[in-house]
PDB file of C-alpha atoms in Angstrom:
ATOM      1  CA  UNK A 186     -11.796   5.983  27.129  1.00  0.00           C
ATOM      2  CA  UNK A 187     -12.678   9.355  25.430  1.00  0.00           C
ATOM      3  CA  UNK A 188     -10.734  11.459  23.586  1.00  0.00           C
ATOM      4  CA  UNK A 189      -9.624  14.965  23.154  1.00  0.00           C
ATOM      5  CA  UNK A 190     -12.846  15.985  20.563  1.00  0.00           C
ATOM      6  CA  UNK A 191     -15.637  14.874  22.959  1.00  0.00           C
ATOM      7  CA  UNK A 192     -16.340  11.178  20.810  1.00  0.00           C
ATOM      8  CA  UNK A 193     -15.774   7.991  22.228  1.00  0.00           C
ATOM      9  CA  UNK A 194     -12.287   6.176  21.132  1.00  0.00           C
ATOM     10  CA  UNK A 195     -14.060   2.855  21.989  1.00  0.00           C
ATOM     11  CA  UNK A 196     -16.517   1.635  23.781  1.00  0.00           C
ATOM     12  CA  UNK A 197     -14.991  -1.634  24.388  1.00  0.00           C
ATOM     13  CA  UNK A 198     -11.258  -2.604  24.316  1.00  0.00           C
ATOM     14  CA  UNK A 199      -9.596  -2.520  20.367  1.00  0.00           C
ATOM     15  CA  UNK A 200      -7.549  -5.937  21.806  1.00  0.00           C
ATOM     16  CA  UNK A 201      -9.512  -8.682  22.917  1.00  0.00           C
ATOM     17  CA  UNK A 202      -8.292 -11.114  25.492  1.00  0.00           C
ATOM     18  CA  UNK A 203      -7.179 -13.375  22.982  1.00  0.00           C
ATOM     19  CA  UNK A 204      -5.509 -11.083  20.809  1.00  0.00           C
ATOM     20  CA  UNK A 205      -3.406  -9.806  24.345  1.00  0.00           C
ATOM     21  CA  UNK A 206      -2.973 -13.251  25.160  1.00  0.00           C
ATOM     22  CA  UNK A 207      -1.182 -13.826  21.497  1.00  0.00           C
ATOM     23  CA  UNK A 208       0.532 -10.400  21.349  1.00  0.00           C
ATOM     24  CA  UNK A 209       1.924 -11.145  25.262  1.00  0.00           C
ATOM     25  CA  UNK A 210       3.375 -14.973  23.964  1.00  0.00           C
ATOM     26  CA  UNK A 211       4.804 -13.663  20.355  1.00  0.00           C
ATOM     27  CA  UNK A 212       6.189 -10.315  21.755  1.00  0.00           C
ATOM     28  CA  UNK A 213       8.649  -8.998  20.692  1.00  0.00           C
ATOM     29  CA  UNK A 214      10.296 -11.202  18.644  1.00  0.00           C
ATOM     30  CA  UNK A 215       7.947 -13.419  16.460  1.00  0.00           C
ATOM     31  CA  UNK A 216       5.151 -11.766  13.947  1.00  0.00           C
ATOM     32  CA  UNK A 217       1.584 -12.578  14.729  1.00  0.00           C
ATOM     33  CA  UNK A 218      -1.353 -11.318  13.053  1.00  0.00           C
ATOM     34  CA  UNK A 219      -4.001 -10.273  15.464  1.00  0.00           C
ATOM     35  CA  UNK A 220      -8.127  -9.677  15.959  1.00  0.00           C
ATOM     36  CA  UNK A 221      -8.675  -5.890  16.454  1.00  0.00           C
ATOM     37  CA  UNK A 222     -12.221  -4.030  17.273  1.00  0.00           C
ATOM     38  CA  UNK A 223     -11.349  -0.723  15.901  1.00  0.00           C
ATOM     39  CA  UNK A 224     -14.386   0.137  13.639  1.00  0.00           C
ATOM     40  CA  UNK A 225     -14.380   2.867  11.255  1.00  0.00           C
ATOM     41  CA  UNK A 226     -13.367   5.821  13.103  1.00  0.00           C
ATOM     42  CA  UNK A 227     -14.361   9.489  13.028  1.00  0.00           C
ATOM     43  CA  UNK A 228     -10.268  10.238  12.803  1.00  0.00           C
ATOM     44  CA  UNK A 229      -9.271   7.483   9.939  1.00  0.00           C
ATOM     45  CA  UNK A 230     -11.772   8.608   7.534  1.00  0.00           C
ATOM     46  CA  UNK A 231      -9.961   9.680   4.153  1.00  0.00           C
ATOM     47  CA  UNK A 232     -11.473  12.904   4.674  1.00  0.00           C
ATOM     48  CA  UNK A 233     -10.386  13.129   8.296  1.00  0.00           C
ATOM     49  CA  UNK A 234      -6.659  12.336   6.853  1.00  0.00           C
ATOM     50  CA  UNK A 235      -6.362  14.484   4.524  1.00  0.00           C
ATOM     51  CA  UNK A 236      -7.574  17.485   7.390  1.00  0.00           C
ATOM     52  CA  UNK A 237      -4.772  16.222   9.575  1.00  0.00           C
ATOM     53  CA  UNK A 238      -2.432  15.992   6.274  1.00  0.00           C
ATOM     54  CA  UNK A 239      -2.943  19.968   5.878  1.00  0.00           C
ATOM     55  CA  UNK A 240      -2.322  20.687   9.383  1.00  0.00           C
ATOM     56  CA  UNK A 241       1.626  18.441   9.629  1.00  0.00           C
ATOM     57  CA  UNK A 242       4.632  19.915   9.300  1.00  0.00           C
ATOM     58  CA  UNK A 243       6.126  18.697   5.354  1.00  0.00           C
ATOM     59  CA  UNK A 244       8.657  16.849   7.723  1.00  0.00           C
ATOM     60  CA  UNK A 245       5.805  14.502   8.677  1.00  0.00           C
ATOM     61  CA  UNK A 246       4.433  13.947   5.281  1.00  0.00           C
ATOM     62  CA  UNK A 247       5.804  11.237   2.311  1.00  0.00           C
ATOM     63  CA  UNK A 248       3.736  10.439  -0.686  1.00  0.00           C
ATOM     64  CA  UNK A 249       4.971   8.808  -3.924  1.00  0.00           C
ATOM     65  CA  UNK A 250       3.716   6.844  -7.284  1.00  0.00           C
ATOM     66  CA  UNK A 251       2.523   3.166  -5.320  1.00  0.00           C
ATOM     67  CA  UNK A 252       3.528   1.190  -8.761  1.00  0.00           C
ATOM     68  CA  UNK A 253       6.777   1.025  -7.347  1.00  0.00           C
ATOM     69  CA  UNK A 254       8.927  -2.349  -7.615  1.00  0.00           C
ATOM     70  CA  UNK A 255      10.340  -4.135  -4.350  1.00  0.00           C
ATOM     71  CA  UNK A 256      13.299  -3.159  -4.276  1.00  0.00           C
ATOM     72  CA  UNK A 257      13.980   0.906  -4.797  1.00  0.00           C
ATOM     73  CA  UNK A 258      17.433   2.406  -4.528  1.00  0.00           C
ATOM     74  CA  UNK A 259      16.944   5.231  -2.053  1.00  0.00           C
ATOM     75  CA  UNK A 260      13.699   6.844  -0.955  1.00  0.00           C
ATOM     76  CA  UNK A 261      11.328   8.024  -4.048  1.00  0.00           C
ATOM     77  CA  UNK A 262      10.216  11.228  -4.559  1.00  0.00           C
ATOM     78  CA  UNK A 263       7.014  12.518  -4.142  1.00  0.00           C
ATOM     79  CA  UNK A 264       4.536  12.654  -7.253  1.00  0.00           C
ATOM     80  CA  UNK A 265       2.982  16.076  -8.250  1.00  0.00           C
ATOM     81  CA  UNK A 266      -0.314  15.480  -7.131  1.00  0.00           C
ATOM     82  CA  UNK A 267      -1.310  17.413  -3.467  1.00  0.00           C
ATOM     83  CA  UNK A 268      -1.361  15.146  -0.491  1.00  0.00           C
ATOM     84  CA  UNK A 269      -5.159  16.288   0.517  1.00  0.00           C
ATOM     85  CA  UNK A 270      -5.638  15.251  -3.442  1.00  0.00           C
ATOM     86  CA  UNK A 271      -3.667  11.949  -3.031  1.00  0.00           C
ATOM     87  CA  UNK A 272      -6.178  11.338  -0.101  1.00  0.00           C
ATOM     88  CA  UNK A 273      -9.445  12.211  -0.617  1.00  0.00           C
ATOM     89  CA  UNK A 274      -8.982  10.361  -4.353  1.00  0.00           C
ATOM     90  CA  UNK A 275      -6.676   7.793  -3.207  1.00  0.00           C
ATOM     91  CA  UNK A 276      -8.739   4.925  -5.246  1.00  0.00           C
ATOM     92  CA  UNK A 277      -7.536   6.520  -8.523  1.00  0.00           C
ATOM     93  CA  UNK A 278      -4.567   8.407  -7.123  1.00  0.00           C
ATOM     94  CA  UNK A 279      -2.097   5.384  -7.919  1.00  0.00           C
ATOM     95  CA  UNK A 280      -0.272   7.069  -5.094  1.00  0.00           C
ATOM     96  CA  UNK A 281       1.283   5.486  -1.457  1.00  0.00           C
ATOM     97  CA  UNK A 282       0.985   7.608   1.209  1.00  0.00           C
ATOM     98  CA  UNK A 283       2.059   8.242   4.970  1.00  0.00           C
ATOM     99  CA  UNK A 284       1.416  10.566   7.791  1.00  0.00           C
ATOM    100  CA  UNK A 285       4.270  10.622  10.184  1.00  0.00           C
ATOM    101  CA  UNK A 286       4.230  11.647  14.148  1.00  0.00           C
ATOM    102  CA  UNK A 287       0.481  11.703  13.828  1.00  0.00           C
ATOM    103  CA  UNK A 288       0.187  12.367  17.553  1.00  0.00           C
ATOM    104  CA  UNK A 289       1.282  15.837  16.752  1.00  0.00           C
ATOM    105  CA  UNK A 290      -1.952  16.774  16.535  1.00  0.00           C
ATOM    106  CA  UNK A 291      -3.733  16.238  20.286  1.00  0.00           C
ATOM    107  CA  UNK A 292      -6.799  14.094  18.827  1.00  0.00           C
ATOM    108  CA  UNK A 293      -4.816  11.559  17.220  1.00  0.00           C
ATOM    109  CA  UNK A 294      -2.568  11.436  20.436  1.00  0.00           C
ATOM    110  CA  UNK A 295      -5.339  10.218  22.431  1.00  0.00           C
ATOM    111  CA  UNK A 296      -6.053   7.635  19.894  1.00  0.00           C
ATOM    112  CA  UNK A 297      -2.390   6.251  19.897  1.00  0.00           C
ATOM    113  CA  UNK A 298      -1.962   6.587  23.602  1.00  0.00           C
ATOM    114  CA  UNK A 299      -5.240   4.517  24.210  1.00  0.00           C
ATOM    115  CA  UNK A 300      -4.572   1.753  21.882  1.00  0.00           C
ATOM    116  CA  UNK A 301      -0.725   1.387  23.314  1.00  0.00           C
ATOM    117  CA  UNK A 302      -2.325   1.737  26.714  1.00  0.00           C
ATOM    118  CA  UNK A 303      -4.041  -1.756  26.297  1.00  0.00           C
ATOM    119  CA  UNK A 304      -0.915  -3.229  25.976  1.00  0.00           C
ATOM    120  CA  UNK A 305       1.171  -1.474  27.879  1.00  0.00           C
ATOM    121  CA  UNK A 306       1.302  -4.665  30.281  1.00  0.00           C
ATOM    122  CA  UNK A 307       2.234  -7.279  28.085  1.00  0.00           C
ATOM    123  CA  UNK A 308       4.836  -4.921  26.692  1.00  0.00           C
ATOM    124  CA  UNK A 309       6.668  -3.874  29.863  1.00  0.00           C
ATOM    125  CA  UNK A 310       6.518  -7.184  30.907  1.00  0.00           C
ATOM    126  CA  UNK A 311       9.228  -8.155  28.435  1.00  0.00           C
ATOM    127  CA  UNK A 312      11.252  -5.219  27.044  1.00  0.00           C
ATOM    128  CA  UNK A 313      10.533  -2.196  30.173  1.00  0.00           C
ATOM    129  CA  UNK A 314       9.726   0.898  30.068  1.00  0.00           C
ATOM    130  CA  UNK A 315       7.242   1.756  26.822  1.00  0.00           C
ATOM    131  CA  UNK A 316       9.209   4.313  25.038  1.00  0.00           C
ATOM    132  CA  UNK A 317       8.821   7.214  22.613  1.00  0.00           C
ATOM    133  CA  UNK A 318       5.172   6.059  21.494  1.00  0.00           C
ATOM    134  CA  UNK A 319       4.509   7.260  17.828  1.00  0.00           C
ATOM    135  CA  UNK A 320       1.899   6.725  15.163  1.00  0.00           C
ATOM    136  CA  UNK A 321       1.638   6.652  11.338  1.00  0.00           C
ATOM    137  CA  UNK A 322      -0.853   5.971   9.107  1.00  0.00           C
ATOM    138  CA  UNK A 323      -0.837   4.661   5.785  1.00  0.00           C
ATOM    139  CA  UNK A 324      -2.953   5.427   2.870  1.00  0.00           C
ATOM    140  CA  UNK A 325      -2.305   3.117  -0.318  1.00  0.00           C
ATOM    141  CA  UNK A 326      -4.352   2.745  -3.704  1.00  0.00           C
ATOM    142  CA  UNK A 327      -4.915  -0.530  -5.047  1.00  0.00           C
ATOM    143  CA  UNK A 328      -2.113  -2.742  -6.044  1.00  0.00           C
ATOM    144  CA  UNK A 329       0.218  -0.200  -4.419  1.00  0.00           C
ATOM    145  CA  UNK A 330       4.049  -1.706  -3.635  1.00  0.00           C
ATOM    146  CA  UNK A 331       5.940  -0.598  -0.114  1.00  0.00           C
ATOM    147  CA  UNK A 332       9.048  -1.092  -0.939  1.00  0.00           C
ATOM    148  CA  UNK A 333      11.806  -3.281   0.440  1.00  0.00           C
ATOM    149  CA  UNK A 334      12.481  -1.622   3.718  1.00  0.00           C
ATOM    150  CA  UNK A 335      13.219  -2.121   7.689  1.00  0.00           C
ATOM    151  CA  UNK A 336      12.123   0.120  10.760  1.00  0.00           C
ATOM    152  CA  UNK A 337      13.989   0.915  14.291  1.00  0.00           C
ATOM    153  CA  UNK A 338      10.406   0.461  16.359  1.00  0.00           C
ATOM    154  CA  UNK A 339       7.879  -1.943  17.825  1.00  0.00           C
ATOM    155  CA  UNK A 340       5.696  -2.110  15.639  1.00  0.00           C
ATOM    156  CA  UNK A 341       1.786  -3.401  15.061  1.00  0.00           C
ATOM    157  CA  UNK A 342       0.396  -2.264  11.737  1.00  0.00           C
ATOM    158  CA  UNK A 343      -3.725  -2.707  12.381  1.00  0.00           C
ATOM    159  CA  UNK A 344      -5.810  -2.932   8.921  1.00  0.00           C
ATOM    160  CA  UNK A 345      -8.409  -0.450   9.042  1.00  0.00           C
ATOM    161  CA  UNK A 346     -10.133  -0.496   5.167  1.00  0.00           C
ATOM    162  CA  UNK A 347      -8.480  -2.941   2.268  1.00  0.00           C
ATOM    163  CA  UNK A 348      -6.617  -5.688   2.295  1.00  0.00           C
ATOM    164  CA  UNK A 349      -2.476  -6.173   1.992  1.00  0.00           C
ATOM    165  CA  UNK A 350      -0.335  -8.366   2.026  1.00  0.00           C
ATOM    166  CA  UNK A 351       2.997  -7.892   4.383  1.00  0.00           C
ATOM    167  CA  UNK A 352       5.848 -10.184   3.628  1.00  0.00           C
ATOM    168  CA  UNK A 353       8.522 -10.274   6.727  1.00  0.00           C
ATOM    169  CA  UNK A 354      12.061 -11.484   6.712  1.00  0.00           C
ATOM    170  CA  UNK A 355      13.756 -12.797   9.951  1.00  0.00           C
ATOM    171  CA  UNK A 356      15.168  -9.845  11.870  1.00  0.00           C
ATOM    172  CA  UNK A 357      18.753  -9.766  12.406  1.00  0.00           C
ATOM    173  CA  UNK A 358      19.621 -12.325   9.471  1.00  0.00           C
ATOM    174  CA  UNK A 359      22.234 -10.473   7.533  1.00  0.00           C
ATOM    175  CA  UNK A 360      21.244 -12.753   4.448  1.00  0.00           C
ATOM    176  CA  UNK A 361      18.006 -10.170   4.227  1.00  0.00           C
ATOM    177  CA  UNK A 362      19.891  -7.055   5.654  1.00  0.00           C
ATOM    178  CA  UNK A 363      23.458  -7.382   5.717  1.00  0.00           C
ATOM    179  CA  UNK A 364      25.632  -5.586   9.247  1.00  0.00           C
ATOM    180  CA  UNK A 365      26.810  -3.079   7.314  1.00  0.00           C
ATOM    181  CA  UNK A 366      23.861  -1.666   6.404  1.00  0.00           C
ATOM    182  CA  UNK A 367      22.511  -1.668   9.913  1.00  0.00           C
ATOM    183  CA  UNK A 368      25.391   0.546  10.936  1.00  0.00           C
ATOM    184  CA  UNK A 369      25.107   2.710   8.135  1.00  0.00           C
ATOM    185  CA  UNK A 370      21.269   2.992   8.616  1.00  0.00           C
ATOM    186  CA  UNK A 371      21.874   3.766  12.530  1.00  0.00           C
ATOM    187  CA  UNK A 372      24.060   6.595  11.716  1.00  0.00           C
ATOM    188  CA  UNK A 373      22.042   8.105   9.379  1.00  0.00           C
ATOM    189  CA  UNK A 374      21.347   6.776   6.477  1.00  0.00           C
ATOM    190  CA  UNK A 375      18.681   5.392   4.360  1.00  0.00           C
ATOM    191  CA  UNK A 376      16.000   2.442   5.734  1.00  0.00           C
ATOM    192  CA  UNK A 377      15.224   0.986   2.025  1.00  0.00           C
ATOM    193  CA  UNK A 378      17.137  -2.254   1.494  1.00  0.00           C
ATOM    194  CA  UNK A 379      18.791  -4.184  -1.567  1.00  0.00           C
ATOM    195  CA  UNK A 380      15.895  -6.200  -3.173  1.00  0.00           C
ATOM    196  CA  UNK A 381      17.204  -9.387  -4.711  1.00  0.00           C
ATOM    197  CA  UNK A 382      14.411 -12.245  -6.195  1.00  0.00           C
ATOM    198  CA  UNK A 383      16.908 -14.738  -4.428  1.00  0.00           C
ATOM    199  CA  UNK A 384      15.485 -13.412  -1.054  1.00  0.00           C
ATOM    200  CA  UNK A 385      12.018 -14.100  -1.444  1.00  0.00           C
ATOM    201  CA  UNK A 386      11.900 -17.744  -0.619  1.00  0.00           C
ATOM    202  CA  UNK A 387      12.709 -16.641   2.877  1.00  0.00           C
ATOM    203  CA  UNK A 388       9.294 -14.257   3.381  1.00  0.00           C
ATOM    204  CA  UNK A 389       6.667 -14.707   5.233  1.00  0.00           C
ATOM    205  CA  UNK A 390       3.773 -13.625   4.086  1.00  0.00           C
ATOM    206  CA  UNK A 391       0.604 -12.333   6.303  1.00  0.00           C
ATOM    207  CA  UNK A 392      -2.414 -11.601   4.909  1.00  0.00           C
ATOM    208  CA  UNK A 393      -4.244  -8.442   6.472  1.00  0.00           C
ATOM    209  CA  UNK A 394      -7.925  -7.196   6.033  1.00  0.00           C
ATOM    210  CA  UNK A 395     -10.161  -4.873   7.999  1.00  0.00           C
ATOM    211  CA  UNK A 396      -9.954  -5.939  11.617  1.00  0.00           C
ATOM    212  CA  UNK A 397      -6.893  -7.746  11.694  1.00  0.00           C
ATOM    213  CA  UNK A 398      -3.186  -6.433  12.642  1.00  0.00           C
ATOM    214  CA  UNK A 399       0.477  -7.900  12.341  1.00  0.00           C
ATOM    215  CA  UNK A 400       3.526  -7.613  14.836  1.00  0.00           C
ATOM    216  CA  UNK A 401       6.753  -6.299  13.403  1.00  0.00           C
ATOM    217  CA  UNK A 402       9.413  -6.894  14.937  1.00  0.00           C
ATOM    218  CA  UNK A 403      12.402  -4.411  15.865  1.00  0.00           C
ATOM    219  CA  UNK A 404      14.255  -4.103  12.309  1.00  0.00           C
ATOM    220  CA  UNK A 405      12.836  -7.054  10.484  1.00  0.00           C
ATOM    221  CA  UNK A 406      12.778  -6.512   7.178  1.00  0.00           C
ATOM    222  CA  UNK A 407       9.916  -6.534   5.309  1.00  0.00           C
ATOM    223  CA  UNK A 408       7.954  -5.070   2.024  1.00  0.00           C
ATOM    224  CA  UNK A 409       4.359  -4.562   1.242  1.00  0.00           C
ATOM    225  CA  UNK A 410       1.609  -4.941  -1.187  1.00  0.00           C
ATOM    226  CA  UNK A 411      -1.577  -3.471  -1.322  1.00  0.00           C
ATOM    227  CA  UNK A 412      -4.727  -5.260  -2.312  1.00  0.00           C
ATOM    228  CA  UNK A 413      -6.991  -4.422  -5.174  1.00  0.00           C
ATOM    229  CA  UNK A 414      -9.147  -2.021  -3.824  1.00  0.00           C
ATOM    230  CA  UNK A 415      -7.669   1.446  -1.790  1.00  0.00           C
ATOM    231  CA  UNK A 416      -6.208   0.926   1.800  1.00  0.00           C
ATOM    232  CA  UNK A 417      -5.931   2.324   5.250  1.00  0.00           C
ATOM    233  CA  UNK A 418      -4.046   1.237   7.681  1.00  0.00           C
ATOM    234  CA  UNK A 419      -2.223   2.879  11.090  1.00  0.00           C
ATOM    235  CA  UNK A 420       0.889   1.793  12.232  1.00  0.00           C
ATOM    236  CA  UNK A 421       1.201   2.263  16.756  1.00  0.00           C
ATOM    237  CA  UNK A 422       5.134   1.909  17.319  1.00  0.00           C
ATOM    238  CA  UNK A 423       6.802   2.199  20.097  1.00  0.00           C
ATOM    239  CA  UNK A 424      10.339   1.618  21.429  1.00  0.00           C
ATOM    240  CA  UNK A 425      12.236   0.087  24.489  1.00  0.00           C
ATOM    241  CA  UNK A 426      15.432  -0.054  26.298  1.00  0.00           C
ATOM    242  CA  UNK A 427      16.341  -3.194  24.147  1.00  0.00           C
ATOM    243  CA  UNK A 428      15.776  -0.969  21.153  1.00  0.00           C
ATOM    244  CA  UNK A 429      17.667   1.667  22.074  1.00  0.00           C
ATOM    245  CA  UNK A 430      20.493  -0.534  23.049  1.00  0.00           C
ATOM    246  CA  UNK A 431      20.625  -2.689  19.690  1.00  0.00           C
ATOM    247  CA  UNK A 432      20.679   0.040  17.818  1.00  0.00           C
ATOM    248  CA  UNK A 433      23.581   1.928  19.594  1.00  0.00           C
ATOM    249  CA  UNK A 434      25.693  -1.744  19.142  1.00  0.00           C
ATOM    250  CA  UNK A 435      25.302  -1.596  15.535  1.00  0.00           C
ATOM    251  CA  UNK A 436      26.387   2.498  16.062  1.00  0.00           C
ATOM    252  CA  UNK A 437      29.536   1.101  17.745  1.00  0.00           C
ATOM    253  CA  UNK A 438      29.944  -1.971  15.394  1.00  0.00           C
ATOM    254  CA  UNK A 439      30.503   0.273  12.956  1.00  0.00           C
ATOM    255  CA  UNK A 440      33.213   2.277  14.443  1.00  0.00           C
ATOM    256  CA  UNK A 441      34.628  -1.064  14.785  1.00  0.00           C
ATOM    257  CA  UNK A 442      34.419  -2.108  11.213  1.00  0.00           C
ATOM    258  CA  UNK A 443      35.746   1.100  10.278  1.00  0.00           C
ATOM    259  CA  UNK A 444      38.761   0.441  12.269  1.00  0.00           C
ATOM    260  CA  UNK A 445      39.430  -2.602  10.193  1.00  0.00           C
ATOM    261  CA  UNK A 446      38.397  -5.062  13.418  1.00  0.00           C
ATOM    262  CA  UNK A 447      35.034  -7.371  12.324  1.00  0.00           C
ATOM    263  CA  UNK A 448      33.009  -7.111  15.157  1.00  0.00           C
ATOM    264  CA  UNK A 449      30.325 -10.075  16.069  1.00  0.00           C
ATOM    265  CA  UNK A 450      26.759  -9.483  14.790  1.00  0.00           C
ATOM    266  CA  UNK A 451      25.065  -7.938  17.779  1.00  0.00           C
ATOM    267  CA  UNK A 452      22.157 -10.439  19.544  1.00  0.00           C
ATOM    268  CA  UNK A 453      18.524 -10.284  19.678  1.00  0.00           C
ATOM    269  CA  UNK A 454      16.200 -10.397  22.418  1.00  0.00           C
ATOM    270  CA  UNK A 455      16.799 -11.732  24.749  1.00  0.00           C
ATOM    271  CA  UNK A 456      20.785 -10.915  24.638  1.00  0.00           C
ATOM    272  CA  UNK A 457      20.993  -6.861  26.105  1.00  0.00           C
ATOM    273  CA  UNK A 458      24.239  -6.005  24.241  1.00  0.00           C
ATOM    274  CA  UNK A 459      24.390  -3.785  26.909  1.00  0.00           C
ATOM    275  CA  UNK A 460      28.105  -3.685  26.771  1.00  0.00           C
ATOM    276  CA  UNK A 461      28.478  -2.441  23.462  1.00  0.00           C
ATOM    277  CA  UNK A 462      26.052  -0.232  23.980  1.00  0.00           C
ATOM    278  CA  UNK A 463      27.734   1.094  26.783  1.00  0.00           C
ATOM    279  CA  UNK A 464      30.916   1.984  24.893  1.00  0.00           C
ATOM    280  CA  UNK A 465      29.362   3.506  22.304  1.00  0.00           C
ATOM    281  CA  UNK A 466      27.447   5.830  24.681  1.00  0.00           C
ATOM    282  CA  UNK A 467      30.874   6.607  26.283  1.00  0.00           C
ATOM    283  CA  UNK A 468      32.391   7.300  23.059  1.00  0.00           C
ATOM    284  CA  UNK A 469      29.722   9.522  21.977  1.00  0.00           C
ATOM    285  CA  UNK A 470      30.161  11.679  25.596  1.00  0.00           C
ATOM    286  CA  UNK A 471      33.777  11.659  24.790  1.00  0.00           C
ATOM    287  CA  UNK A 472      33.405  12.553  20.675  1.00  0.00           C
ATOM    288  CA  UNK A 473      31.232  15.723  22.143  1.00  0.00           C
ATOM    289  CA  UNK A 474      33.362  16.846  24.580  1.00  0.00           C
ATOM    290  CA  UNK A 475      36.005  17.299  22.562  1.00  0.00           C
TER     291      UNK A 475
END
């Protein structure tokens, strides 16, 4: 596989057989930390980042102080050091960093699209078509805190340099992310959650270092800490039908629970909710056409 710049992505597959073999039985519900083979890279260098940092849109940029606590009520702001300084001098920065929508840029398309591509099997063997493939990539000094937080996407998080720690919650549970916030989140708003102490005894917590990834599944909740020494780390997300279609139920739960009516918690995979999915869709094709 080559990529767009004339180097070689790999020279051997980034997912071993047994890592496929564990990804294909956990997917997409259960977290799973898994072997990867992608070495230090000409792209993930810090240098490297903090060229691709310069060339993003702001859109696709976030950066804040990483001696943040757990829990964070709405999304911090940035600090008022540069991102190509919070980069390059990331180690002494105290700064977390991410680069959104990194296959914006045609190089680091290649890269995503050939790492999804070895497991483009396993995945559309489960949950269809592979959907709206993005990347991000994550640059943390030491002891830095991610926040309390959940995500709409597939998601395998592969340590590149540094260790962290990422502590999931079950996805779905409404103990660690209640319905309402689902709905509200789906139309709109913010992905931080409420961080109580009283949660923590139901985390799981995988340890990640260089070579090693973890699963995350669709909306799970989950926070982060970095280890004691500056870390990189790229996130390959993707999303499916079943995606789509949970998060238009909670869309349509909502309308519900704004009509007074307390509408059922909608199911993971493998339940569809396909019908209330279906009615939210129609009520959105109505709601425009009027």
């Amino acid at each position: 596989m080559h990529g767009l710049t004339g180097f070689t992505i790999t020279d051997r597959p980034v997912f071993g057989p047994q890592a496929r073999a564990q990804f294909a039985a956990a997917y997409p519900e259960t977290p799973v930390i898994l072997r990867h083979d992608l070495a230090e890279h000409p792209l993930l260098t810090l240098d490297a980042l903090a060229a691709l940092a310069a060339k993003l849109p702001d859109t696709a940029i976030e950066y804040n102080r990483g001696d943040l606590p757990l829990g964070v009520d709405g999304k911090p702001g940035p600090t008022d050091i540069g991102i190509e300084d919070t980069i390059r001098h990331i180690a002494i920065s105290n700064s977390w960093a991410v680069l959104k929508n990194i296959e914006q840029d045609p190089a680091y398309e290649a890269l995503l699209l050939a790492l999804l591509g070895e497991l483009r099997g396993e995945i559309e063997a489960k949950t269809g078509a592979m959907l709206r493939p993005q990347g991000f990539v994550f640059i943390s000094s030491p002891n830095a805190v991610t926040p309390y937080h959940f995500d709409p996407e597939h998601n395998i998080l592969l340590q590149l340099a540094g260790h962290k720690v990422m502590t999931q919650f079950p996805a779905g549970d409404p103990r660690f992310a209640p319905d309402t916030t689902h709905e509200s989140y789906h139309s709109g708003g913010p992905r931080e959650l409420v961080w109580h102490d009283a949660l923590a005894d139901g985390g799981t917590a995988f340890a990640i270092g260089p070579g090693e990834a973890v699963m995350v599944p669709v909306m799970a909740p989950h926070h982060v800490r970095n280890g004691p020494v500056s870390s990189i780390s790229m996130s390959i997300t993707w999303r499916s039908d079943w995606s789509f279609a949970e998060a238009d139920a909670r869309c349509w739960n909502g309308l519900l629970r704004s009509a007074g009516l307390r509408p059922r918690t909608p199911g993971r995979w493998p339940q569809t909710n396909r019908g209330k999915a279906l009615a939210f869709r129609a009520w959105r094709r109505l709601f425009r056409a009027s």
